[in-house]
Amino acid sequence: MEPCISPYPDVNSPDEVSGGELQPFPERLYAVPPRVASGSIPGVSVETYLEDNKLWKKHVNAYKKINKIIDSGRYRNIMDMNAGLGGFAAALESPKLWVMNVVPTIAEKSTLGAVYERGLIGIYHDWCEAFSTYPRTYDLIHAHGVFSLYKDKCDAEDILLEMDRILRPEGAVIFRDEVDVLIKVKKIVGGMRWDTKLVDHEDGPLVSEKILIAVKQYWVVSAENSTSSQ
């Protein structure tokens, strides 16, 4: 289990708090996490952390313009499949919802400790495998760069089928990825009877990264269709 546990940083005196003192919630959401301030996460500085927060506020504002019910209370159980520093969850912060922040085991940076220090919850997971939860657990799933990350690891169909399992009927998925990846995803989820809409990046059509909104439909096989297929 040792590789799965994030150790506390060393301290120099009994009066020092290991890892650094934390702000009370909700101030913790945007305060610089001690792991970031101390440079414990390679490649993540205070400047990049603050820039990440700014970027996700921008992205979430764009999502709310596309999907106007994000703040309505309809989406209570939300998952971020590639959470990074937890910027998406922090930008969504609301007493009406909670976010499961998933840090892929193959992610370039191990950021789960910083997610915890922001007062958020999360987990490591390999998306080539099933996620440990009941079917139809989540109302909204956010997938930023997931299919680019796993394109040489496992089939997109397998990841999408697992997403279909854990997403409730009439739940939504926000995919953010390169346009060629999203075109492939759009074709697959169309076969799963999800409704989709591909929209440009908030900075305009010349940006290669796009947004795909998908809604899982509630459907059953009718008696007529069942009889005709026999």
Short mmCIF file of C-alpha atoms in Angstrom, two decimals:
data_model
loop_
_atom_site.label_atom_id
_atom_site.label_comp_id
_atom_site.label_asym_id
_atom_site.label_seq_id
_atom_site.Cartn_x
_atom_site.Cartn_y
_atom_site.Cartn_z
CA MET A 1 0.00 0.00 0.00
CA GLU A 2 2.96 2.36 0.48
CA PRO A 3 2.99 3.62 -3.17
CA CYS A 4 -0.69 4.58 -2.75
CA ILE A 5 -0.14 6.76 0.33
CA SER A 6 0.95 10.39 0.07
CA PRO A 7 3.40 10.94 2.96
CA TYR A 8 3.36 14.09 5.07
CA PRO A 9 6.33 16.38 4.43
CA ASP A 10 9.05 16.50 7.07
CA VAL A 11 8.98 19.25 9.73
CA ASN A 12 11.87 21.06 11.40
CA SER A 13 10.32 21.64 14.84
CA PRO A 14 7.49 20.33 17.08
CA ASP A 15 5.60 23.61 16.57
CA GLU A 16 5.53 23.30 12.79
CA VAL A 17 2.48 21.78 11.09
CA SER A 18 3.49 18.99 8.73
CA GLY A 19 2.68 20.08 5.21
CA GLY A 20 1.66 23.58 6.28
CA GLU A 21 -1.42 25.08 7.91
CA LEU A 22 -4.72 24.95 6.05
CA GLN A 23 -7.30 27.71 5.72
CA PRO A 24 -10.87 27.06 6.94
CA PHE A 25 -13.38 26.04 4.30
CA PRO A 26 -14.45 27.58 1.91
CA GLU A 27 -11.32 29.77 1.86
CA ARG A 28 -9.32 26.57 1.34
CA LEU A 29 -10.78 26.18 -2.14
CA TYR A 30 -8.64 28.96 -3.58
CA ALA A 31 -5.85 29.30 -1.02
CA VAL A 32 -2.54 27.96 -2.30
CA PRO A 33 -2.25 24.33 -1.07
CA PRO A 34 0.82 23.72 1.12
CA ARG A 35 2.07 21.06 -1.30
CA VAL A 36 2.06 23.65 -4.07
CA ALA A 37 3.61 26.38 -1.92
CA SER A 38 6.44 24.09 -0.85
CA GLY A 39 7.14 22.85 -4.38
CA SER A 40 6.31 19.25 -3.45
CA ILE A 41 4.53 18.64 -6.77
CA PRO A 42 7.10 18.72 -9.59
CA GLY A 43 6.04 21.06 -12.37
CA VAL A 44 3.42 22.91 -10.28
CA SER A 45 4.30 26.34 -8.91
CA VAL A 46 2.18 28.94 -7.14
CA GLU A 47 1.94 30.84 -10.43
CA THR A 48 0.75 27.81 -12.41
CA TYR A 49 -1.76 26.97 -9.66
CA LEU A 50 -3.26 30.46 -9.73
CA GLU A 51 -3.36 30.39 -13.53
CA ASP A 52 -5.11 27.00 -13.42
CA ASN A 53 -7.79 28.42 -11.13
CA LYS A 54 -8.33 31.35 -13.46
CA LEU A 55 -8.57 29.02 -16.46
CA TRP A 56 -11.16 26.74 -14.85
CA LYS A 57 -13.33 29.65 -13.80
CA LYS A 58 -13.35 30.64 -17.45
CA HIS A 59 -14.13 27.10 -18.62
CA VAL A 60 -16.96 26.62 -16.10
CA ASN A 61 -18.53 29.95 -17.07
CA ALA A 62 -18.54 28.70 -20.66
CA TYR A 63 -20.15 25.40 -19.57
CA LYS A 64 -22.91 27.28 -17.76
CA LYS A 65 -23.74 29.19 -20.94
CA ILE A 66 -23.99 25.92 -22.88
CA ASN A 67 -25.82 23.94 -20.17
CA LYS A 68 -27.97 26.37 -18.25
CA ILE A 69 -29.12 23.86 -15.60
CA ILE A 70 -25.69 23.28 -14.05
CA ASP A 71 -26.56 25.67 -11.20
CA SER A 72 -30.19 24.56 -10.91
CA GLY A 73 -29.65 21.75 -8.40
CA ARG A 74 -30.48 19.06 -10.94
CA TYR A 75 -26.89 17.84 -10.98
CA ARG A 76 -26.04 16.79 -7.42
CA ASN A 77 -23.49 14.01 -7.91
CA ILE A 78 -20.70 15.10 -10.25
CA MET A 79 -17.46 13.45 -11.33
CA ASP A 80 -14.33 14.96 -12.84
CA MET A 81 -12.52 12.10 -14.61
CA ASN A 82 -9.22 13.98 -14.94
CA ALA A 83 -9.24 16.40 -12.04
CA GLY A 84 -5.72 17.81 -12.10
CA LEU A 85 -5.52 20.34 -9.26
CA GLY A 86 -9.28 20.32 -8.68
CA GLY A 87 -9.92 23.57 -10.54
CA PHE A 88 -13.16 22.36 -12.14
CA ALA A 89 -14.67 21.34 -8.78
CA ALA A 90 -13.56 24.56 -7.11
CA ALA A 91 -15.09 26.69 -9.86
CA LEU A 92 -18.38 24.78 -9.49
CA GLU A 93 -18.43 25.22 -5.70
CA SER A 94 -22.04 25.11 -4.52
CA PRO A 95 -23.95 23.69 -1.52
CA LYS A 96 -26.24 22.01 -4.06
CA LEU A 97 -23.62 19.55 -5.34
CA TRP A 98 -20.44 17.56 -4.65
CA VAL A 99 -17.66 16.49 -7.00
CA MET A 100 -15.64 13.26 -7.03
CA ASN A 101 -12.20 14.30 -8.30
CA VAL A 102 -10.45 11.43 -10.06
CA VAL A 103 -6.71 11.64 -10.73
CA PRO A 104 -5.78 9.05 -13.39
CA THR A 105 -2.95 6.78 -12.33
CA ILE A 106 -1.16 7.58 -15.60
CA ALA A 107 -1.47 11.36 -15.21
CA GLU A 108 1.77 13.27 -15.65
CA LYS A 109 1.47 14.93 -12.22
CA SER A 110 0.38 13.34 -8.94
CA THR A 111 -1.98 16.06 -7.69
CA LEU A 112 -4.38 14.24 -5.38
CA GLY A 113 -2.69 15.62 -2.25
CA ALA A 114 -3.34 19.17 -3.44
CA VAL A 115 -6.97 18.26 -4.16
CA TYR A 116 -7.36 17.12 -0.54
CA GLU A 117 -5.68 20.27 0.77
CA ARG A 118 -8.30 22.33 -1.07
CA GLY A 119 -11.00 20.66 1.01
CA LEU A 120 -12.15 18.48 -1.89
CA ILE A 121 -12.49 14.70 -2.12
CA GLY A 122 -10.85 12.49 -4.70
CA ILE A 123 -9.31 9.19 -5.69
CA TYR A 124 -6.71 7.68 -7.99
CA HIS A 125 -8.10 5.48 -10.76
CA ASP A 126 -7.10 3.74 -13.98
CA TRP A 127 -9.85 4.36 -16.54
CA CYS A 128 -8.94 1.17 -18.39
CA GLU A 129 -10.68 -0.54 -15.46
CA ALA A 130 -14.17 -0.33 -13.95
CA PHE A 131 -14.80 2.39 -11.38
CA SER A 132 -15.91 1.18 -7.94
CA THR A 133 -19.41 2.61 -7.64
CA TYR A 134 -23.03 1.64 -8.16
CA PRO A 135 -24.68 2.01 -11.59
CA ARG A 136 -26.34 5.37 -12.24
CA THR A 137 -24.44 7.14 -9.44
CA TYR A 138 -23.57 10.38 -11.23
CA ASP A 139 -25.72 13.13 -12.74
CA LEU A 140 -22.89 14.95 -14.56
CA ILE A 141 -19.47 13.72 -15.69
CA HIS A 142 -16.63 15.98 -16.81
CA ALA A 143 -14.00 14.40 -19.09
CA HIS A 144 -11.16 16.79 -19.86
CA GLY A 145 -8.46 15.24 -22.03
CA VAL A 146 -9.34 11.73 -20.86
CA PHE A 147 -9.48 10.16 -24.31
CA SER A 148 -6.26 11.77 -25.47
CA LEU A 149 -4.59 10.52 -22.27
CA TYR A 150 -5.76 6.93 -22.80
CA LYS A 151 -5.66 6.69 -26.59
CA ASP A 152 -2.72 4.25 -26.55
CA LYS A 153 -3.74 2.50 -23.33
CA CYS A 154 -7.20 1.02 -23.92
CA ASP A 155 -10.22 1.30 -26.22
CA ALA A 156 -12.39 4.40 -26.05
CA GLU A 157 -15.45 2.15 -26.27
CA ASP A 158 -14.57 0.48 -22.97
CA ILE A 159 -14.22 3.82 -21.16
CA LEU A 160 -17.48 5.10 -22.63
CA LEU A 161 -19.37 1.96 -21.65
CA GLU A 162 -18.17 2.42 -18.07
CA MET A 163 -19.28 6.05 -18.19
CA ASP A 164 -22.67 4.88 -19.45
CA ARG A 165 -22.92 2.48 -16.51
CA ILE A 166 -22.25 5.07 -13.82
CA LEU A 167 -24.27 7.90 -15.42
CA ARG A 168 -27.98 8.15 -14.67
CA PRO A 169 -30.50 8.38 -17.52
CA GLU A 170 -30.86 12.00 -18.66
CA GLY A 171 -27.51 12.75 -17.04
CA ALA A 172 -24.94 14.73 -19.01
CA VAL A 173 -21.28 14.47 -19.94
CA ILE A 174 -19.00 17.38 -20.81
CA PHE A 175 -16.08 16.21 -22.97
CA ARG A 176 -13.21 18.66 -23.54
CA ASP A 177 -10.54 17.38 -25.91
CA GLU A 178 -8.95 17.73 -29.32
CA VAL A 179 -11.47 17.87 -32.17
CA ASP A 180 -10.32 14.65 -33.89
CA VAL A 181 -10.72 12.77 -30.61
CA LEU A 182 -14.18 14.21 -29.99
CA ILE A 183 -15.38 13.29 -33.49
CA LYS A 184 -14.54 9.67 -32.71
CA VAL A 185 -16.24 9.88 -29.31
CA LYS A 186 -19.32 11.49 -30.87
CA LYS A 187 -19.68 8.59 -33.30
CA ILE A 188 -19.45 5.99 -30.54
CA VAL A 189 -21.90 7.62 -28.13
CA GLY A 190 -24.35 8.12 -30.98
CA GLY A 191 -24.50 4.32 -31.17
CA MET A 192 -25.21 4.32 -27.43
CA ARG A 193 -28.26 6.54 -28.07
CA TRP A 194 -26.77 9.60 -26.39
CA ASP A 195 -27.76 12.99 -27.76
CA THR A 196 -24.71 15.13 -28.57
CA LYS A 197 -23.74 18.66 -29.48
CA LEU A 198 -20.23 19.70 -30.53
CA VAL A 199 -19.35 23.34 -29.80
CA ASP A 200 -16.28 25.49 -30.26
CA HIS A 201 -13.80 26.39 -27.57
CA GLU A 202 -14.80 29.55 -25.70
CA ASP A 203 -11.87 31.35 -27.36
CA GLY A 204 -13.25 30.71 -30.84
CA PRO A 205 -13.36 28.21 -33.72
CA LEU A 206 -9.63 28.38 -34.49
CA VAL A 207 -8.75 26.58 -31.24
CA SER A 208 -8.32 22.84 -31.91
CA GLU A 209 -9.71 21.91 -28.49
CA LYS A 210 -13.51 21.62 -28.60
CA ILE A 211 -16.36 20.82 -26.22
CA LEU A 212 -18.78 17.94 -26.74
CA ILE A 213 -21.97 17.92 -24.67
CA ALA A 214 -23.73 14.55 -24.44
CA VAL A 215 -26.94 13.54 -22.69
CA LYS A 216 -27.74 9.92 -21.90
CA GLN A 217 -31.27 9.15 -22.98
CA TYR A 218 -33.84 7.21 -20.99
CA TRP A 219 -35.04 4.44 -23.26
CA VAL A 220 -36.41 0.91 -23.08
CA VAL A 221 -36.99 -1.74 -25.72
CA SER A 222 -40.68 -1.71 -26.63
CA ALA A 223 -42.68 -4.91 -26.94
CA GLU A 224 -43.18 -4.19 -30.65
CA ASN A 225 -39.44 -3.84 -31.30
CA SER A 226 -38.69 -6.91 -29.22
CA THR A 227 -41.19 -8.99 -31.21
CA SER A 228 -39.94 -7.74 -34.59
CA SER A 229 -36.34 -8.60 -33.72
CA GLN A 230 -37.16 -12.23 -33.00
#
